Amino acid sequence: MKSLDQIARELQGYDPQALSAQGVLDFLERLVTPLAETETVSLFDAPTRVLAQDLISPLSVPPHDNAAMDGYAFEGAALRADSALTLEAVGTALAGQAWRGTVGPGQCVKIMTGAIMPAGLDTVVPQEFVTLAQAQPHPRVTIPAGLLQPGDNRRHKGEDLMQGEPALRAGERLTPAACGLIASLGLPQVQVMRRLKVAYFSTGDEILSLGEAPREGAVYDSNRHTVRALLMRLGCEVIDLGVVRDDPALLRRAFSEAAARADAVITSGGVSVGEADFTKAMMKELGDVAFWKIAMRPGRPMAVGRIPSGERAAILFGLPGNPVAVMVTFLAFVRPALLRMMGARPEPQVLLSAHSDEAIRKKPGRTEYQRGIVTRHSDGTLRVRTTGSQGSGVLRSMVEGNGLIVLAHDQGNVTPGDEVSVMMFDGAI
Ligand code: AMP
Ligand code: MG
């Protein structure tokens, strides 16, 4: 385990007083390591977990060539470009059971979607394309010319997954699609990383918990609820330690309990410069902690480090107090770090490009995250406008926006029509 000083020495140009957003990510990547413990869970408990094993497909999905449409299965080689094809329908293949008959030249089989393709047949004509004439001993089906190619409307054995091939890799987050894929392999259980335990509390004498009576100068604790919900989205086990007053004994107890019970501790408030409270002092006393001024807006101050507890240590993320700053620093830095701890493979960050509808003032030398509303215009282009006031206390902006306009470190003012990058919220918030 490297000390914070060691990590700092590894990073070129590390300056805790003016750290770039990229510098924060580079630091955190060295600070946090993936969990080691895994467990086996039922697929019913697998959503949001992280897969701990490569899953090799024990069977092929689908297990047989089958029909993609309700219609008539026949041998595609009989199709002619310039003439219709008439065939005798000698039987019916239903989904869920194999049709055992044999099909000769000039014959076809009525088939249902998902039914196994009878031996020797490779093409399905959808039933709405044919004309059907009653005849003895079998009805006649006529397929118009030029409609089909051999092989149409047939699903191949293993086209989803082939037996023996990797279906999912360790580190995969078990999204709804991944859970369905695992079920399609017939696997009732999977080996996953154990859940990451994250404790959080809010600090500040002016912060009220829900249920407390409003009083002058006090605000309700929104951070605890955004942090909790963000963690739940990630699939973490959450440990709520409430609001902690600005009192050394209470803070000591909260940090110690958090470090003892959790893999990571998230606090909000009390890390700004000139903050007249005990939060920073207690972090310093109990842990190996760096205090940063990040070249970003919102979210300049942040504390990061380790708080030891017995043999192990919990990772500390001391976020600023302002509600938007909490969410932005969480999305930009804490989320990728927690995913790494959870054993998840890094997600490539996909930023959209959209034309700004408005001028945006921006100083080079810091990364700015403005709340934006992306829409598609009638001409098909993506446009983005800001949500208005970008104050770091305006939490409404996070609700109204559908993404963050990311104005890069070196970027200057934006003029209307310029392309800007947007980090869409999607499922993250
Ligand atoms: P601080 O970082 O402690 O200086 O707080 C900055 C601003 O965020 C102040 O206006 C605080 O009142 C506000 N704030 C701090 N913690 C919370 C919280 N848990 N919920 C809502 N607002 C908060
Ligand atoms: Mg404060």
Short mmCIF file of C-alpha atoms and ligand atoms in Angstrom, two decimals:
data_model
loop_
_atom_site.label_atom_id
_atom_site.label_comp_id
_atom_site.label_asym_id
_atom_site.label_seq_id
_atom_site.Cartn_x
_atom_site.Cartn_y
_atom_site.Cartn_z
CA MET A 1 0.00 0.00 0.00
CA LYS A 2 1.56 3.26 -1.11
CA SER A 3 1.42 6.31 1.14
CA LEU A 4 -0.12 9.46 -0.25
CA ASP A 5 3.33 11.03 -0.39
CA GLN A 6 4.62 8.15 -2.49
CA ILE A 7 1.71 8.50 -4.90
CA ALA A 8 2.25 12.25 -5.11
CA ARG A 9 5.91 11.72 -5.99
CA GLU A 10 4.95 9.39 -8.85
CA LEU A 11 2.78 12.03 -10.49
CA GLN A 12 4.39 14.63 -12.68
CA GLY A 13 3.58 18.21 -11.78
CA TYR A 14 1.45 17.22 -8.78
CA ASP A 15 0.33 20.40 -7.07
CA PRO A 16 -2.26 19.95 -4.33
CA GLN A 17 -3.02 23.68 -4.52
CA ALA A 18 -3.99 23.57 -8.21
CA LEU A 19 -4.69 19.99 -9.20
CA SER A 20 -6.22 19.36 -12.61
CA ALA A 21 -9.27 17.10 -12.95
CA GLN A 22 -7.04 14.61 -14.78
CA GLY A 23 -4.52 14.86 -11.94
CA VAL A 24 -7.26 13.83 -9.50
CA LEU A 25 -8.17 10.79 -11.60
CA ASP A 26 -4.51 9.76 -11.91
CA PHE A 27 -4.06 10.06 -8.15
CA LEU A 28 -7.19 8.09 -7.30
CA GLU A 29 -6.27 5.32 -9.70
CA ARG A 30 -3.12 4.77 -7.68
CA LEU A 31 -4.83 5.17 -4.33
CA VAL A 32 -7.65 2.65 -4.66
CA THR A 33 -7.41 -1.07 -5.35
CA PRO A 34 -10.13 -3.59 -6.23
CA LEU A 35 -11.72 -5.70 -3.51
CA ALA A 36 -10.45 -9.24 -3.25
CA GLU A 37 -13.47 -11.05 -1.79
CA THR A 38 -16.05 -12.70 -4.00
CA GLU A 39 -19.26 -14.59 -3.29
CA THR A 40 -21.75 -16.70 -5.19
CA VAL A 41 -25.25 -15.28 -5.48
CA SER A 42 -28.49 -16.30 -7.10
CA LEU A 43 -29.17 -14.54 -10.38
CA PHE A 44 -32.15 -12.99 -8.58
CA ASP A 45 -29.69 -11.07 -6.39
CA ALA A 46 -27.24 -10.28 -9.17
CA PRO A 47 -28.50 -6.94 -10.58
CA THR A 48 -25.97 -4.10 -9.93
CA ARG A 49 -23.28 -6.58 -8.82
CA VAL A 50 -19.92 -6.97 -10.56
CA LEU A 51 -19.06 -10.31 -12.13
CA ALA A 52 -16.00 -11.95 -10.54
CA GLN A 53 -15.47 -14.73 -13.10
CA ASP A 54 -15.29 -15.04 -16.87
CA LEU A 55 -18.48 -16.78 -17.94
CA ILE A 56 -17.93 -19.37 -20.64
CA SER A 57 -21.10 -20.30 -22.44
CA PRO A 58 -22.09 -23.87 -21.45
CA LEU A 59 -24.48 -24.09 -24.38
CA SER A 60 -25.31 -22.42 -27.64
CA VAL A 61 -28.03 -19.80 -27.74
CA PRO A 62 -30.19 -20.48 -29.62
CA PRO A 63 -29.51 -24.21 -29.42
CA HIS A 64 -30.80 -24.93 -32.96
CA ASP A 65 -31.39 -23.12 -36.21
CA ASN A 66 -34.94 -21.79 -35.84
CA ALA A 67 -37.57 -19.66 -37.49
CA ALA A 68 -37.50 -15.90 -36.94
CA MET A 69 -41.09 -15.48 -38.22
CA ASP A 70 -44.36 -17.38 -38.40
CA GLY A 71 -44.57 -18.71 -41.95
CA TYR A 72 -43.39 -21.60 -44.12
CA ALA A 73 -39.95 -23.18 -44.02
CA PHE A 74 -38.48 -24.39 -47.32
CA GLU A 75 -35.22 -24.95 -49.14
CA GLY A 76 -33.97 -21.57 -50.38
CA ALA A 77 -32.16 -23.08 -53.38
CA ALA A 78 -35.58 -23.58 -55.02
CA LEU A 79 -36.19 -19.81 -55.29
CA ARG A 80 -36.13 -18.32 -58.79
CA ALA A 81 -35.59 -14.62 -59.40
CA ASP A 82 -38.25 -14.31 -62.10
CA SER A 83 -40.96 -16.80 -61.15
CA ALA A 84 -43.15 -17.51 -58.18
CA LEU A 85 -42.57 -20.72 -56.25
CA THR A 86 -45.43 -23.02 -55.30
CA LEU A 87 -44.90 -25.63 -52.60
CA GLU A 88 -46.97 -28.24 -50.79
CA ALA A 89 -47.24 -27.64 -47.04
CA VAL A 90 -46.77 -31.15 -45.64
CA GLY A 91 -46.78 -30.45 -41.91
CA THR A 92 -46.49 -27.94 -39.06
CA ALA A 93 -43.44 -27.27 -36.88
CA LEU A 94 -44.41 -25.78 -33.52
CA ALA A 95 -42.13 -23.91 -31.10
CA GLY A 96 -40.85 -26.10 -28.30
CA GLN A 97 -40.86 -29.42 -30.16
CA ALA A 98 -39.02 -30.84 -33.14
CA TRP A 99 -41.03 -31.72 -36.24
CA ARG A 100 -40.13 -35.30 -37.10
CA GLY A 101 -41.39 -35.59 -40.67
CA THR A 102 -39.38 -35.48 -43.88
CA VAL A 103 -39.66 -32.90 -46.61
CA GLY A 104 -39.11 -33.68 -50.25
CA PRO A 105 -38.57 -31.44 -53.29
CA GLY A 106 -41.52 -29.11 -53.92
CA GLN A 107 -42.60 -29.28 -50.29
CA CYS A 108 -42.52 -26.93 -47.30
CA VAL A 109 -43.52 -26.96 -43.62
CA LYS A 110 -45.71 -24.47 -41.82
CA ILE A 111 -43.53 -23.11 -38.99
CA MET A 112 -43.95 -20.95 -35.89
CA THR A 113 -41.44 -18.38 -34.63
CA GLY A 114 -38.78 -20.12 -32.54
CA ALA A 115 -39.54 -23.61 -33.89
CA ILE A 116 -36.56 -25.73 -34.93
CA MET A 117 -35.92 -25.59 -38.68
CA PRO A 118 -36.76 -29.04 -40.13
CA ALA A 119 -33.71 -30.86 -41.53
CA GLY A 120 -32.65 -29.59 -44.96
CA LEU A 121 -34.69 -26.35 -44.80
CA ASP A 122 -32.95 -23.01 -44.50
CA THR A 123 -35.44 -20.26 -45.41
CA VAL A 124 -38.74 -19.01 -44.00
CA VAL A 125 -41.34 -17.06 -45.93
CA PRO A 126 -43.50 -15.00 -43.56
CA GLN A 127 -47.10 -16.15 -43.74
CA GLU A 128 -48.39 -12.71 -44.81
CA PHE A 129 -46.35 -12.94 -48.05
CA VAL A 130 -47.87 -16.13 -49.40
CA THR A 131 -51.09 -17.09 -51.10
CA LEU A 132 -52.58 -20.25 -49.78
CA ALA A 133 -54.77 -22.57 -51.86
CA GLN A 134 -56.57 -25.54 -50.33
CA ALA A 135 -55.68 -28.76 -52.15
CA GLN A 136 -55.51 -32.53 -51.49
CA PRO A 137 -53.63 -34.08 -49.86
CA HIS A 138 -51.81 -30.85 -48.80
CA PRO A 139 -52.52 -27.12 -49.10
CA ARG A 140 -50.44 -25.22 -51.66
CA VAL A 141 -48.36 -22.19 -50.78
CA THR A 142 -47.26 -19.72 -53.44
CA ILE A 143 -44.32 -17.40 -52.77
CA PRO A 144 -44.12 -14.38 -55.11
CA ALA A 145 -40.90 -13.88 -57.09
CA GLY A 146 -38.16 -11.51 -55.95
CA LEU A 147 -39.19 -11.29 -52.32
CA LEU A 148 -36.72 -13.53 -50.56
CA GLN A 149 -33.11 -14.66 -50.53
CA PRO A 150 -32.08 -18.15 -49.41
CA GLY A 151 -31.50 -18.11 -45.63
CA ASP A 152 -33.98 -15.31 -44.91
CA ASN A 153 -35.86 -15.33 -41.60
CA ARG A 154 -33.81 -18.14 -40.14
CA ARG A 155 -31.87 -17.68 -36.90
CA HIS A 156 -28.63 -19.62 -36.73
CA LYS A 157 -27.71 -21.92 -33.91
CA GLY A 158 -25.37 -20.00 -31.56
CA GLU A 159 -25.90 -16.63 -33.25
CA ASP A 160 -26.35 -15.07 -29.80
CA LEU A 161 -23.75 -17.18 -27.96
CA MET A 162 -21.76 -20.19 -29.08
CA GLN A 163 -21.01 -22.99 -26.64
CA GLY A 164 -17.48 -22.70 -25.22
CA GLU A 165 -17.07 -19.03 -26.07
CA PRO A 166 -16.79 -16.29 -23.42
CA ALA A 167 -20.20 -14.74 -22.81
CA LEU A 168 -19.20 -12.17 -20.16
CA ARG A 169 -15.86 -11.17 -18.67
CA ALA A 170 -14.93 -10.69 -15.03
CA GLY A 171 -15.43 -7.04 -14.12
CA GLU A 172 -18.68 -6.78 -16.09
CA ARG A 173 -21.37 -4.84 -14.24
CA LEU A 174 -24.53 -6.88 -14.10
CA THR A 175 -26.93 -4.63 -15.96
CA PRO A 176 -30.43 -5.82 -16.86
CA ALA A 177 -29.10 -7.01 -20.23
CA ALA A 178 -26.22 -8.92 -18.61
CA CYS A 179 -28.63 -10.61 -16.15
CA GLY A 180 -30.83 -11.71 -19.03
CA LEU A 181 -27.83 -13.03 -20.94
CA ILE A 182 -26.72 -15.10 -17.93
CA ALA A 183 -30.23 -16.51 -17.59
CA SER A 184 -30.22 -17.44 -21.29
CA LEU A 185 -27.22 -19.65 -20.54
CA GLY A 186 -29.26 -21.53 -17.95
CA LEU A 187 -27.04 -20.38 -15.07
CA PRO A 188 -28.98 -19.92 -11.80
CA GLN A 189 -26.00 -18.53 -9.85
CA VAL A 190 -23.00 -16.34 -10.53
CA GLN A 191 -19.80 -15.49 -8.74
CA VAL A 192 -19.66 -11.76 -8.02
CA MET A 193 -17.49 -9.32 -6.09
CA ARG A 194 -18.74 -8.74 -2.60
CA ARG A 195 -20.65 -5.51 -2.23
CA LEU A 196 -18.59 -2.40 -1.57
CA LYS A 197 -19.51 -0.88 1.79
CA VAL A 198 -19.63 2.88 1.80
CA ALA A 199 -20.35 4.99 4.89
CA TYR A 200 -21.28 8.63 4.56
CA PHE A 201 -22.16 11.55 6.76
CA SER A 202 -22.74 15.25 6.44
CA THR A 203 -20.94 17.82 8.53
CA GLY A 204 -21.82 21.35 9.53
CA ASP A 205 -23.63 22.99 12.43
CA GLU A 206 -26.12 24.57 10.03
CA ILE A 207 -27.28 21.23 8.60
CA LEU A 208 -30.67 19.88 9.66
CA SER A 209 -31.78 16.29 9.41
CA LEU A 210 -35.26 15.57 8.09
CA GLY A 211 -37.79 15.81 10.89
CA GLU A 212 -35.93 18.61 12.67
CA ALA A 213 -37.74 21.94 12.91
CA PRO A 214 -36.45 24.62 10.54
CA ARG A 215 -34.44 27.36 12.21
CA GLU A 216 -32.79 30.56 11.12
CA GLY A 217 -29.54 30.03 9.19
CA ALA A 218 -30.05 26.30 8.88
CA VAL A 219 -30.65 24.17 5.77
CA TYR A 220 -31.88 20.64 5.38
CA ASP A 221 -29.29 18.00 4.60
CA SER A 222 -29.68 17.27 0.91
CA ASN A 223 -26.18 15.84 0.41
CA ARG A 224 -26.83 12.76 2.47
CA HIS A 225 -29.73 11.88 0.22
CA THR A 226 -28.00 12.55 -3.08
CA VAL A 227 -24.92 10.61 -1.95
CA ARG A 228 -27.04 7.74 -0.66
CA ALA A 229 -29.02 7.55 -3.90
CA LEU A 230 -25.87 7.78 -6.04
CA LEU A 231 -24.32 4.93 -4.07
CA MET A 232 -27.45 2.82 -4.35
CA ARG A 233 -27.40 3.30 -8.11
CA LEU A 234 -23.89 1.89 -8.11
CA GLY A 235 -24.94 -1.13 -6.09
CA CYS A 236 -22.98 -0.23 -2.94
CA GLU A 237 -24.01 -1.25 0.55
CA VAL A 238 -24.73 2.10 2.21
CA ILE A 239 -24.06 2.97 5.85
CA ASP A 240 -25.77 6.20 6.88
CA LEU A 241 -24.07 7.97 9.77
CA GLY A 242 -26.30 11.04 9.75
CA VAL A 243 -25.33 14.64 10.32
CA VAL A 244 -22.32 15.14 12.54
CA ARG A 245 -22.01 18.34 14.52
CA ASP A 246 -18.84 20.36 14.48
CA ASP A 247 -17.55 18.83 17.69
CA PRO A 248 -14.22 16.92 17.93
CA ALA A 249 -15.60 14.05 20.00
CA LEU A 250 -18.55 13.49 17.66
CA LEU A 251 -16.39 13.77 14.55
CA ARG A 252 -13.80 11.36 15.96
CA ARG A 253 -16.52 8.84 16.73
CA ALA A 254 -18.09 9.21 13.27
CA PHE A 255 -14.79 8.81 11.38
CA SER A 256 -13.76 5.84 13.52
CA GLU A 257 -17.07 4.08 13.12
CA ALA A 258 -17.10 4.77 9.38
CA ALA A 259 -13.55 3.46 8.90
CA ALA A 260 -14.28 0.36 10.98
CA ARG A 261 -17.45 -0.56 9.09
CA ALA A 262 -16.81 0.54 5.51
CA ASP A 263 -14.40 0.24 2.60
CA ALA A 264 -14.90 3.90 1.74
CA VAL A 265 -16.11 6.94 3.64
CA ILE A 266 -17.74 9.94 2.00
CA THR A 267 -18.24 13.16 3.90
CA SER A 268 -19.63 16.46 2.72
CA GLY A 269 -18.76 19.90 3.99
CA GLY A 270 -15.98 21.25 6.10
CA VAL A 271 -13.10 20.95 3.63
CA SER A 272 -13.07 24.50 2.23
CA VAL A 273 -10.21 26.88 2.89
CA GLY A 274 -10.68 28.88 6.06
CA GLU A 275 -13.41 26.52 7.24
CA ALA A 276 -13.62 27.24 10.95
CA ASP A 277 -14.38 23.73 12.03
CA PHE A 278 -12.83 20.53 13.23
CA THR A 279 -13.56 18.32 10.23
CA LYS A 280 -10.24 18.86 8.47
CA ALA A 281 -8.30 18.67 11.71
CA MET A 282 -9.92 15.33 12.56
CA MET A 283 -9.21 13.93 9.07
CA LYS A 284 -5.58 14.93 9.50
CA GLU A 285 -5.37 13.45 12.96
CA LEU A 286 -6.98 10.11 12.14
CA GLY A 287 -5.70 9.44 8.64
CA ASP A 288 -3.23 9.95 5.84
CA VAL A 289 -5.11 12.67 4.00
CA ALA A 290 -4.33 15.15 1.22
CA PHE A 291 -6.25 18.41 0.98
CA TRP A 292 -6.65 19.61 -2.56
CA LYS A 293 -7.71 22.68 -4.41
CA ILE A 294 -8.87 21.30 -7.72
CA ALA A 295 -8.80 23.47 -10.82
CA MET A 296 -12.49 22.93 -11.47
CA ARG A 297 -15.86 24.50 -10.99
CA PRO A 298 -17.95 23.63 -9.09
CA GLY A 299 -16.12 21.59 -6.46
CA ARG A 300 -12.77 23.19 -5.77
CA PRO A 301 -11.88 21.83 -2.34
CA MET A 302 -11.66 18.11 -1.73
CA ALA A 303 -9.89 15.87 0.77
CA VAL A 304 -8.74 12.38 -0.13
CA GLY A 305 -6.87 9.74 1.78
CA ARG A 306 -6.99 6.71 4.01
CA ILE A 307 -8.29 6.29 7.52
CA PRO A 308 -6.78 3.21 9.14
CA SER A 309 -8.87 0.88 11.24
CA GLY A 310 -7.03 -2.10 12.70
CA GLU A 311 -5.20 -3.97 9.93
CA ARG A 312 -6.98 -2.23 7.12
CA ALA A 313 -7.88 1.27 6.01
CA ALA A 314 -10.93 2.92 4.51
CA ILE A 315 -10.59 5.30 1.59
CA LEU A 316 -11.79 8.80 2.46
CA PHE A 317 -13.49 11.15 0.04
CA GLY A 318 -14.05 14.49 1.76
CA LEU A 319 -16.35 16.33 -0.62
CA PRO A 320 -17.21 20.02 -0.49
CA GLY A 321 -20.49 21.06 1.08
CA ASN A 322 -22.31 22.71 -1.78
CA PRO A 323 -24.94 20.33 -3.12
CA VAL A 324 -24.01 20.64 -6.81
CA ALA A 325 -20.31 20.39 -6.00
CA VAL A 326 -21.03 17.14 -4.17
CA MET A 327 -22.74 15.62 -7.18
CA VAL A 328 -20.18 16.85 -9.69
CA THR A 329 -17.18 15.65 -7.68
CA PHE A 330 -18.95 12.36 -7.09
CA LEU A 331 -19.61 11.83 -10.80
CA ALA A 332 -16.21 13.04 -11.95
CA PHE A 333 -13.97 11.37 -9.36
CA VAL A 334 -15.67 9.29 -6.67
CA ARG A 335 -17.77 7.18 -9.00
CA PRO A 336 -14.85 5.94 -11.14
CA ALA A 337 -12.82 5.28 -7.98
CA LEU A 338 -15.64 3.30 -6.36
CA LEU A 339 -16.18 1.30 -9.54
CA ARG A 340 -12.51 0.43 -9.49
CA MET A 341 -12.82 -0.69 -5.85
CA MET A 342 -15.87 -2.76 -6.79
CA GLY A 343 -13.76 -4.65 -9.32
CA ALA A 344 -15.59 -3.23 -12.32
CA ARG A 345 -13.74 -2.70 -15.56
CA PRO A 346 -13.25 1.00 -16.32
CA GLU A 347 -16.11 2.46 -18.32
CA PRO A 348 -15.02 4.39 -21.36
CA GLN A 349 -16.42 7.84 -20.84
CA VAL A 350 -18.58 8.72 -23.82
CA LEU A 351 -19.08 12.45 -24.19
CA LEU A 352 -21.61 13.81 -26.65
CA SER A 353 -20.80 16.71 -28.88
CA ALA A 354 -23.52 19.37 -29.08
CA HIS A 355 -23.76 22.92 -30.39
CA SER A 356 -24.11 25.48 -27.67
CA ASP A 357 -27.22 27.63 -28.00
CA GLU A 358 -25.63 30.35 -25.95
CA ALA A 359 -22.40 32.10 -25.10
CA ILE A 360 -20.71 30.63 -22.03
CA ARG A 361 -18.01 32.46 -20.13
CA LYS A 362 -15.10 30.23 -19.28
CA LYS A 363 -11.60 30.93 -17.97
CA PRO A 364 -8.81 28.69 -19.26
CA GLY A 365 -6.99 26.88 -16.46
CA ARG A 366 -9.84 24.96 -14.86
CA THR A 367 -12.39 22.36 -15.88
CA GLU A 368 -15.98 23.57 -15.65
CA TYR A 369 -19.05 21.40 -15.39
CA GLN A 370 -22.17 23.36 -16.31
CA ARG A 371 -25.56 21.78 -16.08
CA GLY A 372 -27.01 21.50 -19.56
CA ILE A 373 -30.16 20.49 -21.36
CA VAL A 374 -29.46 18.62 -24.59
CA THR A 375 -32.16 18.48 -27.23
CA ARG A 376 -32.26 17.35 -30.84
CA HIS A 377 -33.29 20.06 -33.24
CA SER A 378 -35.55 19.52 -36.24
CA ASP A 379 -32.46 19.61 -38.49
CA GLY A 380 -31.12 16.58 -36.59
CA THR A 381 -28.28 18.34 -34.77
CA LEU A 382 -27.80 18.14 -31.02
CA ARG A 383 -28.06 21.46 -29.24
CA VAL A 384 -27.37 22.26 -25.63
CA ARG A 385 -28.32 25.16 -23.40
CA THR A 386 -27.42 25.71 -19.79
CA THR A 387 -30.01 25.43 -17.04
CA GLY A 388 -29.44 29.08 -16.13
CA SER A 389 -27.91 29.97 -12.79
CA GLN A 390 -24.84 27.78 -12.29
CA GLY A 391 -24.46 28.49 -8.56
CA SER A 392 -23.00 25.47 -6.81
CA GLY A 393 -25.91 25.49 -4.37
CA VAL A 394 -28.57 25.35 -7.09
CA LEU A 395 -29.47 21.66 -6.87
CA ARG A 396 -32.51 22.26 -9.07
CA SER A 397 -30.06 22.62 -11.97
CA MET A 398 -29.08 18.95 -11.55
CA VAL A 399 -32.72 17.94 -11.80
CA GLU A 400 -33.49 20.15 -14.80
CA GLY A 401 -30.34 19.26 -16.72
CA ASN A 402 -29.85 15.98 -18.54
CA GLY A 403 -26.08 16.23 -18.56
CA LEU A 404 -22.99 18.22 -17.67
CA ILE A 405 -21.40 20.49 -20.25
CA VAL A 406 -17.72 19.73 -19.70
CA LEU A 407 -15.56 22.71 -20.56
CA ALA A 408 -12.00 21.40 -20.68
CA HIS A 409 -9.08 22.77 -18.67
CA ASP A 410 -7.52 24.83 -21.45
CA GLN A 411 -10.75 25.90 -23.13
CA GLY A 412 -11.82 29.57 -23.18
CA ASN A 413 -15.14 31.30 -23.80
CA VAL A 414 -17.81 29.52 -25.82
CA THR A 415 -19.65 31.46 -28.51
CA PRO A 416 -23.13 30.46 -29.71
CA GLY A 417 -22.94 27.60 -32.21
CA ASP A 418 -19.62 26.25 -30.88
CA GLU A 419 -19.44 22.53 -30.24
CA VAL A 420 -19.10 21.56 -26.60
CA SER A 421 -18.74 18.19 -24.87
CA VAL A 422 -21.56 16.88 -22.71
CA MET A 423 -21.42 14.07 -20.13
CA MET A 424 -24.97 12.73 -20.22
CA PHE A 425 -26.42 11.69 -16.87
CA ASP A 426 -28.12 8.56 -18.25
CA GLY A 427 -28.32 6.03 -15.48
CA ALA A 428 -25.61 7.61 -13.33
CA ILE A 429 -27.79 10.00 -11.37
P1 AMP B 1 -18.92 24.00 3.34
O1 AMP B 1 -18.20 23.22 2.26
O2 AMP B 1 -19.04 23.27 4.60
O3 AMP B 1 -18.29 25.36 3.47
O4 AMP B 1 -20.39 24.24 2.80
C1 AMP B 1 -20.64 25.00 1.64
C2 AMP B 1 -22.12 25.27 1.49
O5 AMP B 1 -22.82 24.04 1.33
C3 AMP B 1 -22.79 25.96 2.69
O6 AMP B 1 -23.71 26.90 2.19
C4 AMP B 1 -23.47 24.84 3.40
O7 AMP B 1 -24.56 25.30 4.12
C5 AMP B 1 -23.89 23.94 2.26
N1 AMP B 1 -23.98 22.58 2.74
C6 AMP B 1 -23.02 21.91 3.42
N2 AMP B 1 -23.44 20.67 3.71
C7 AMP B 1 -24.69 20.55 3.21
C8 AMP B 1 -25.65 19.49 3.21
N3 AMP B 1 -25.36 18.33 3.78
N4 AMP B 1 -26.84 19.69 2.60
C9 AMP B 1 -27.09 20.89 2.02
N5 AMP B 1 -26.24 21.90 1.98
C10 AMP B 1 -25.05 21.76 2.58
MG MG B 2 -19.34 23.91 6.60
#
